[in-house]
Short mmCIF file of C-alpha atoms in Angstrom, two decimals:
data_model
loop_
_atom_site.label_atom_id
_atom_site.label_comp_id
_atom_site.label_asym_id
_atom_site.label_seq_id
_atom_site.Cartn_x
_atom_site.Cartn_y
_atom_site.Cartn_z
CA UNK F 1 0.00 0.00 0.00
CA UNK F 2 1.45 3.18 -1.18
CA UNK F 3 2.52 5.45 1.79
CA UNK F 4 0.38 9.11 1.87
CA UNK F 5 2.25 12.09 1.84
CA UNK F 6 2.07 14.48 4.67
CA UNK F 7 1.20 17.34 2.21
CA UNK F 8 1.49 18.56 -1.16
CA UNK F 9 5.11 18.73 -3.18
CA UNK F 10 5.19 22.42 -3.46
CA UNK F 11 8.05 23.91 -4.92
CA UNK F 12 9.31 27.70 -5.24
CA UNK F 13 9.64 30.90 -2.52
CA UNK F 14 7.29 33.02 -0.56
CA UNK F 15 8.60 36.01 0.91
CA UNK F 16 6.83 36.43 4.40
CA UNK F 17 6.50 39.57 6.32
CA UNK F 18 7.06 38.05 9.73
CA UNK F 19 5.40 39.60 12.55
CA UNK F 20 6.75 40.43 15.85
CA UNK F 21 6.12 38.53 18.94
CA UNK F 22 6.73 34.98 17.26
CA UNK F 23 9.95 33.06 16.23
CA UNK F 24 10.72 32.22 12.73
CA UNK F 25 10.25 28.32 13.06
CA UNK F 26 6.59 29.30 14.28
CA UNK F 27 6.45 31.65 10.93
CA UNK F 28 7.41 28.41 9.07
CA UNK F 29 5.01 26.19 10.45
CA UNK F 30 1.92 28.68 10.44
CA UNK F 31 3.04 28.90 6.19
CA UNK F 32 3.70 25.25 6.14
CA UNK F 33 0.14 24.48 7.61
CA UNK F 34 -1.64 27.02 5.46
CA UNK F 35 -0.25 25.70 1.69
CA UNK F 36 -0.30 22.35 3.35
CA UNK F 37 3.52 21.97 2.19
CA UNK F 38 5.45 18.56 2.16
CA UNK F 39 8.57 19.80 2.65
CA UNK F 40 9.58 23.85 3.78
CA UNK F 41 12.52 25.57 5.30
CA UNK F 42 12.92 29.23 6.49
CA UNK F 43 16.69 31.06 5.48
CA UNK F 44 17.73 32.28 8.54
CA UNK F 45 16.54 33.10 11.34
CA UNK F 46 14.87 36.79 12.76
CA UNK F 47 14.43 37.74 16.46
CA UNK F 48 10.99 37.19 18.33
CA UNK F 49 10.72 40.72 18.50
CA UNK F 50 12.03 41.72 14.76
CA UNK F 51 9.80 41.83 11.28
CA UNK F 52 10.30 41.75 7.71
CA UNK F 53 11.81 39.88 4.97
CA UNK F 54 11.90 35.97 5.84
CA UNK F 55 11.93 33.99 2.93
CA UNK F 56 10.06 30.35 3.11
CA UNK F 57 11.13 28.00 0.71
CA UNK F 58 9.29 24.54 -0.07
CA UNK F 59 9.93 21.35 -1.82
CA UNK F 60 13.05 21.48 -4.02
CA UNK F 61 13.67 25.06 -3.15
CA UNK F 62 14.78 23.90 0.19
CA UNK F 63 17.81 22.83 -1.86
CA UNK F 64 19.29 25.84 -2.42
CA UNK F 65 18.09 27.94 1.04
CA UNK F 66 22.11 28.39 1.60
CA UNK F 67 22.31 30.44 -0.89
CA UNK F 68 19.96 32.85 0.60
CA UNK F 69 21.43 32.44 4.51
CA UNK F 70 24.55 33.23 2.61
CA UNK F 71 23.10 36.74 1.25
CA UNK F 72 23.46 39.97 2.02
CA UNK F 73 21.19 41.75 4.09
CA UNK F 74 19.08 45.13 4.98
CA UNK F 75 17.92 46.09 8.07
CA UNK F 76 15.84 49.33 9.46
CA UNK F 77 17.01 49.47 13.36
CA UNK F 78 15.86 51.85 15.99
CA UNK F 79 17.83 51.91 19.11
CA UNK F 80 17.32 53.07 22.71
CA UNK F 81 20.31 55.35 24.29
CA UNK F 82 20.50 55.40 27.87
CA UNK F 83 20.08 51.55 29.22
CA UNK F 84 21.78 48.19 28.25
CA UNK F 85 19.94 45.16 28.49
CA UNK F 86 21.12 41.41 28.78
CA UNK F 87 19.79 40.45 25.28
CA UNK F 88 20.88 43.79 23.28
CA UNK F 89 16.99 44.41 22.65
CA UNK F 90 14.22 45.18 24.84
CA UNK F 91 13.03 41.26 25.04
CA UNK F 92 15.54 41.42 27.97
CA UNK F 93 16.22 42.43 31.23
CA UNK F 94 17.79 46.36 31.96
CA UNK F 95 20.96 45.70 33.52
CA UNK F 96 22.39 49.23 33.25
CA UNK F 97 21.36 52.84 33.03
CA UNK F 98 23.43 55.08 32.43
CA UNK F 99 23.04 59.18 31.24
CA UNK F 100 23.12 60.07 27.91
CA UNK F 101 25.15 63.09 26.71
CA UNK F 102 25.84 62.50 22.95
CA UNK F 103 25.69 64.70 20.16
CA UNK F 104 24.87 64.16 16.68
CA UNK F 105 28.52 64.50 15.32
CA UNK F 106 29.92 62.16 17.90
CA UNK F 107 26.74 59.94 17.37
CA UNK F 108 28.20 60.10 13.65
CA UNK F 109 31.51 59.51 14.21
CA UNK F 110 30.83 56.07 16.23
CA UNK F 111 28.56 54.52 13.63
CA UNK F 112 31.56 55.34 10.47
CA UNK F 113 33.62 53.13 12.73
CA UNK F 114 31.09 49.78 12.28
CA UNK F 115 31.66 49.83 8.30
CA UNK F 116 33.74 47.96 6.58
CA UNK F 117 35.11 44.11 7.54
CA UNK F 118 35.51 43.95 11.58
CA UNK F 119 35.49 41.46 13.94
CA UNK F 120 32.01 40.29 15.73
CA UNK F 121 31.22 38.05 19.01
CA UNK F 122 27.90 37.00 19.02
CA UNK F 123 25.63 37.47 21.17
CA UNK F 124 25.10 35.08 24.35
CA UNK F 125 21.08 35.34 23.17
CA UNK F 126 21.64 34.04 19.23
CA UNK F 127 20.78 30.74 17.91
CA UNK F 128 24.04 29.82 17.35
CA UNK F 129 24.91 26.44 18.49
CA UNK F 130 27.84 25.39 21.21
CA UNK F 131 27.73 22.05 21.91
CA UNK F 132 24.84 20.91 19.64
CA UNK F 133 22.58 23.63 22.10
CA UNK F 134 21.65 27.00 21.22
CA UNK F 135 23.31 29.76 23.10
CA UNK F 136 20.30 31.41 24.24
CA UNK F 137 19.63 27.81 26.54
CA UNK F 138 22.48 28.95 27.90
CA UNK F 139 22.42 32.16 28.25
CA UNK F 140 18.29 31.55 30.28
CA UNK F 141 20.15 29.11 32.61
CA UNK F 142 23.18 32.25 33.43
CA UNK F 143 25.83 30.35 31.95
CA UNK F 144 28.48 31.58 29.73
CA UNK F 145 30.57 29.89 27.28
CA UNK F 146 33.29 30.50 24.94
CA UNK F 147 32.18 32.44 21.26
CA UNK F 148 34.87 32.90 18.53
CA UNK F 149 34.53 36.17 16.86
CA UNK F 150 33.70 36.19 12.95
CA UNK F 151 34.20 38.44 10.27
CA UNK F 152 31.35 39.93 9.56
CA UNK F 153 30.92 43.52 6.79
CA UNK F 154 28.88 46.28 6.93
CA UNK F 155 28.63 47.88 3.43
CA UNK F 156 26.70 50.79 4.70
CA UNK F 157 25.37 51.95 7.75
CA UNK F 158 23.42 55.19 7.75
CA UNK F 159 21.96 57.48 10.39
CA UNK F 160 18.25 58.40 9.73
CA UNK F 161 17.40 59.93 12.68
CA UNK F 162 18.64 61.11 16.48
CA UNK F 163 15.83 62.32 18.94
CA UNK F 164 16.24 62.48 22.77
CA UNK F 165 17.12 58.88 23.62
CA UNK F 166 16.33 57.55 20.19
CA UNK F 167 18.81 56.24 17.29
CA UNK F 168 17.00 54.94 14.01
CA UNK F 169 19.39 53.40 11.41
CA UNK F 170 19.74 51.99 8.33
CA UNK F 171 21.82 48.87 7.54
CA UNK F 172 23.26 46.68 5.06
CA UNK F 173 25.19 43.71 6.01
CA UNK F 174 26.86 40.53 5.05
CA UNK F 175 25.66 37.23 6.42
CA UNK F 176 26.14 36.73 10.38
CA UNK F 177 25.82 39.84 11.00
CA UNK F 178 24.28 40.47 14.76
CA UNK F 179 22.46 43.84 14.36
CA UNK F 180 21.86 43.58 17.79
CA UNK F 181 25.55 43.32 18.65
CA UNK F 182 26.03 46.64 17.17
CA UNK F 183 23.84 48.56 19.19
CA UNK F 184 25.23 47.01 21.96
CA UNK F 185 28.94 47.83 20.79
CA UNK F 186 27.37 51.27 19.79
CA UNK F 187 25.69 52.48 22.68
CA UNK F 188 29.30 50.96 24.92
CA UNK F 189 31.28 53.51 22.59
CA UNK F 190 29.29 56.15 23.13
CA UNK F 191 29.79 55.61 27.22
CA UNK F 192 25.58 55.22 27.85
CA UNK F 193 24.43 51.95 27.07
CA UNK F 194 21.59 50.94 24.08
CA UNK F 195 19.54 48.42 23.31
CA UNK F 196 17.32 47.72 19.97
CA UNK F 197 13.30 48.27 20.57
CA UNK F 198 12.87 47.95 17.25
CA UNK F 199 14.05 46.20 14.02
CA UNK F 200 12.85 45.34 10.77
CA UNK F 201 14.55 43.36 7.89
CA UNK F 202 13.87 44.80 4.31
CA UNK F 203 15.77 43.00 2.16
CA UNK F 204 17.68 39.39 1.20
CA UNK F 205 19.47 39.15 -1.62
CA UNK F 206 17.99 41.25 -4.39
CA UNK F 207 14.26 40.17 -3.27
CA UNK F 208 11.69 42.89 -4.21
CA UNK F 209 10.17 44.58 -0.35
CA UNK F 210 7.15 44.74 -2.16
CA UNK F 211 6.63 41.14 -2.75
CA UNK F 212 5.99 40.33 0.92
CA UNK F 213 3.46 39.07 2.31
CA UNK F 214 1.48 38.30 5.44
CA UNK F 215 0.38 35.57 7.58
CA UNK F 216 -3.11 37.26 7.84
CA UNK F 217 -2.96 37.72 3.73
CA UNK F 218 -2.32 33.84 3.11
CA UNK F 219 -5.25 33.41 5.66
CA UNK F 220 -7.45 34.74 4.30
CA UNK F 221 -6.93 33.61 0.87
CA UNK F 222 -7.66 30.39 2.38
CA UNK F 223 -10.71 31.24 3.87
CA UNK F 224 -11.58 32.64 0.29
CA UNK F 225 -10.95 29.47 -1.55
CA UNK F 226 -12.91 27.06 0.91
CA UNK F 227 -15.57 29.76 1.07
CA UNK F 228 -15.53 29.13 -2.84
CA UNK F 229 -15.43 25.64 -2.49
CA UNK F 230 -12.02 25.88 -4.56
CA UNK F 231 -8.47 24.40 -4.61
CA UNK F 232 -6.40 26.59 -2.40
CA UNK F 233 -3.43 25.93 -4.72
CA UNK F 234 -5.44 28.33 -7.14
CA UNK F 235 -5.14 31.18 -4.87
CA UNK F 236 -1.98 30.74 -2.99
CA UNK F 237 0.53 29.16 -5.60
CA UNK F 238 0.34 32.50 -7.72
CA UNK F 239 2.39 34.06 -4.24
CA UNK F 240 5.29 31.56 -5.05
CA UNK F 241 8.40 32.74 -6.46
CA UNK F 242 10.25 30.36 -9.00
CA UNK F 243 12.86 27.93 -7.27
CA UNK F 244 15.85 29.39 -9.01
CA UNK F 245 15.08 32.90 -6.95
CA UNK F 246 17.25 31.81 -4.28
CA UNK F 247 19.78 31.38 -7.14
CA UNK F 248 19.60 34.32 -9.42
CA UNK F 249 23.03 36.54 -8.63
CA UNK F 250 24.76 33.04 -9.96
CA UNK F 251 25.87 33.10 -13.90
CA UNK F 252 23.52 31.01 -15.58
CA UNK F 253 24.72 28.39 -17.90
CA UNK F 254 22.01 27.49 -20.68
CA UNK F 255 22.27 23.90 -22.15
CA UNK F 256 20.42 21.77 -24.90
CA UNK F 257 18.14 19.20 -22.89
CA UNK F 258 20.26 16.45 -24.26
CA UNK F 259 23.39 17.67 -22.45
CA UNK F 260 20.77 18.58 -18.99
CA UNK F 261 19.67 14.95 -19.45
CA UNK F 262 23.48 13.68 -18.77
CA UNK F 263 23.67 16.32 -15.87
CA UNK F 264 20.48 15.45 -14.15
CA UNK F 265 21.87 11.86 -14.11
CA UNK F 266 24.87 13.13 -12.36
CA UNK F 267 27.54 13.51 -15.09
CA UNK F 268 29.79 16.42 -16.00
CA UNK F 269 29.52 17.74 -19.58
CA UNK F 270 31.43 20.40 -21.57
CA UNK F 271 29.25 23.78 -22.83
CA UNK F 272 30.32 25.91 -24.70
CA UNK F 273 30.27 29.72 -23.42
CA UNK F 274 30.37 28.49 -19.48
CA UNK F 275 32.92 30.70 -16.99
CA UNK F 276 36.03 29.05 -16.25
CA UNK F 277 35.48 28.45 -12.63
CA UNK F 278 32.83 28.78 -9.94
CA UNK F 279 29.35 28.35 -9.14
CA UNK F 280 26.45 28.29 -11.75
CA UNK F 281 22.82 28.00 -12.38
CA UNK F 282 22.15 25.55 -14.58
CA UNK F 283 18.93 25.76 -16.74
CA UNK F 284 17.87 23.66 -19.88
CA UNK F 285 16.79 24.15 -23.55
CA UNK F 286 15.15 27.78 -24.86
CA UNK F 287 12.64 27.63 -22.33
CA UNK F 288 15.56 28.09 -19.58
CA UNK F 289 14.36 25.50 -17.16
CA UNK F 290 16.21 25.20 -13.91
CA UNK F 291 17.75 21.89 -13.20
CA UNK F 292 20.09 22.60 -10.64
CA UNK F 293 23.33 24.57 -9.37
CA UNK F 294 26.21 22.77 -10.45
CA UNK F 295 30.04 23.86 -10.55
CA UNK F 296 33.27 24.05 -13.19
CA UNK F 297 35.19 21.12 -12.33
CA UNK F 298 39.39 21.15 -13.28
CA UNK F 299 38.61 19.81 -16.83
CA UNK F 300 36.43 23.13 -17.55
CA UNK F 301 32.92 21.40 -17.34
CA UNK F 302 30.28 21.99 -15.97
CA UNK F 303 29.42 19.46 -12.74
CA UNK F 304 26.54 18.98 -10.78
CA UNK F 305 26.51 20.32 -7.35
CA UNK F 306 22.79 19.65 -6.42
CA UNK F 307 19.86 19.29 -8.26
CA UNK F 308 15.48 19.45 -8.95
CA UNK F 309 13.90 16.13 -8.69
CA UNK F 310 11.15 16.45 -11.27
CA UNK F 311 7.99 14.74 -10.32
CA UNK F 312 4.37 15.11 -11.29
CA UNK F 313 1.85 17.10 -8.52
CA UNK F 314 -0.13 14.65 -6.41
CA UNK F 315 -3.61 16.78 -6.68
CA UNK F 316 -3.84 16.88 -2.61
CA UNK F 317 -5.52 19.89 -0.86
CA UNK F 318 -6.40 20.93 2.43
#
């Protein structure tokens, strides 16, 4: 007897405004539940108390979510002078107060220094992992352990406004990048203390802000189609960004489908036109579809690196 899937083989990319209040893995699940996915993965994790940009990607997308935790990315930050908390935001606990006598030029001068490539220890409340547990178990239990610093570049970091106790910024970041470590490091510079009260991703990668959308958007679509008696798949597929999204800043290498045949079966084959090294999306015959991300191995061809299963829709619906 055939075994049924737990859900539908959706493939492709939904950008999802996450709310505050609620962790990313709960944003995942709530999506997961509502396109009744098989198979999803979120691309990096945002703070409880952050919004924005978190991209969702099911089925064979989930393949190439790397590529996107890998990206660069924007953030709009607003930051409280004056009192330091044990998580960097206000989630946490005020552990210091301090007065604050800073002026805009010296406010100025202490941001400049955070671009560029510098050195970052992460904070004791992040999700990275010590010992197979997150550090934030830790950190709730007062324990802390060793962190090794990582390189980590601001491109641009911009002042948008300074009033009373208030800092609002605009960032743009490499991967890793701890905006909350920052305004910690910031408001320690400036000899008062901060904390972030407010942040808000707006962008990955080269993803369009105005393609997000909501949890409460997606919900009610669904309402719509089962008030319609129709397939939800009709409604909330159209959202779904194509698979290679997560993939478009790589150079694309077009081949005839009788050269992506021999690829999809795991061999390396010569085109003609390909770069000479690195990282490429692959895509097949004048339609351009996307087969995988392969790389150019030492004899100049191109290799796959990982790559779509193809496999007809089972027609299941919530």
């Amino acid at each position: 007897m055939a075994r049924r899937r737990k859900g539908r083989p959706v493939n492709g990319v939904i950008l999802i405004d996450k709310p505050t209040g609620i962790t990313s893995n709960d944003t995942l699940q709530k999506v997961k539940r509502i396109y009744f996915a098989e198979k999803a993965g979120h691309t990096g994790a945002l703070d409880p108390l952050a919004t924005g940009m978190l991209p969702l990607c099911f089925g064979e997308a989930t393949k190439f979510s790397q590529f996107l935790l890998d990206s660069d990315k924007r953030y709009r930050v607003v930051a409280k002078l004056g009192e330091r908390t044990n998580t960097s935001d206000s989630d946490g606990e005020v552990v210091q107060t301090r007065e604050v006598k800073v002026d805009r030029g010296q406010l100025e001068r202490c941001i400049a220094k955070f671009r560029g490539t510098t050195d970052q220890i992460p904070s004791m409340f992040s999700a990275l992992k010590y010992q197979g547990r997150p550090l934030y178990e830790y950190a709730r239990e007062g324990i802390e352990v060793p962190r090794e610093s990582r390189k980590i570049t601001v491109y641009s970091i911009e002042l948008i406004r300074f009033e009373g106790q208030e800092v609002e910024m605009e960032v743009h970041c490499s991967k890793g990048t701890y905006i909350r470590t920052i305004t910690d490091d910031l408001g320690e510079m400036l000899g008062c203390g901060a904390h972030v009260t407010y942040l808000r991703r707006t962008g990955v990668s080269n993803y369009p802000y105005e393609n997000m959308v909501t949890i409460e958007h997606l919900e009610a679509l669904l309402e719509q189609a089962h008030r319609e008696d129709r397939a939800p798949r009709e409604l909330l597929d159209p959202l779904l960004m194509p698979m290679d999204s997560a993939v478009q800043d790589l150079p694309e290498v077009n081949m005839i489908p009788e050269l992506a045949d021999h690829v999809l079966h795991g061999q390396p084959v010569q085109v003609f036109g390909a770069p000479q090294e690195g990282i490429v999306r692959m895509t097949s015959g004048e339609e351009r579809l996307f087969i995988g991300v392969g790389h150019i191995d030492d004899d100049g061809r191109v290799a796959p690196k990982r790559l779509v299963v193809f496999r007809d829709e089972v027609e299941e619906d919530k």
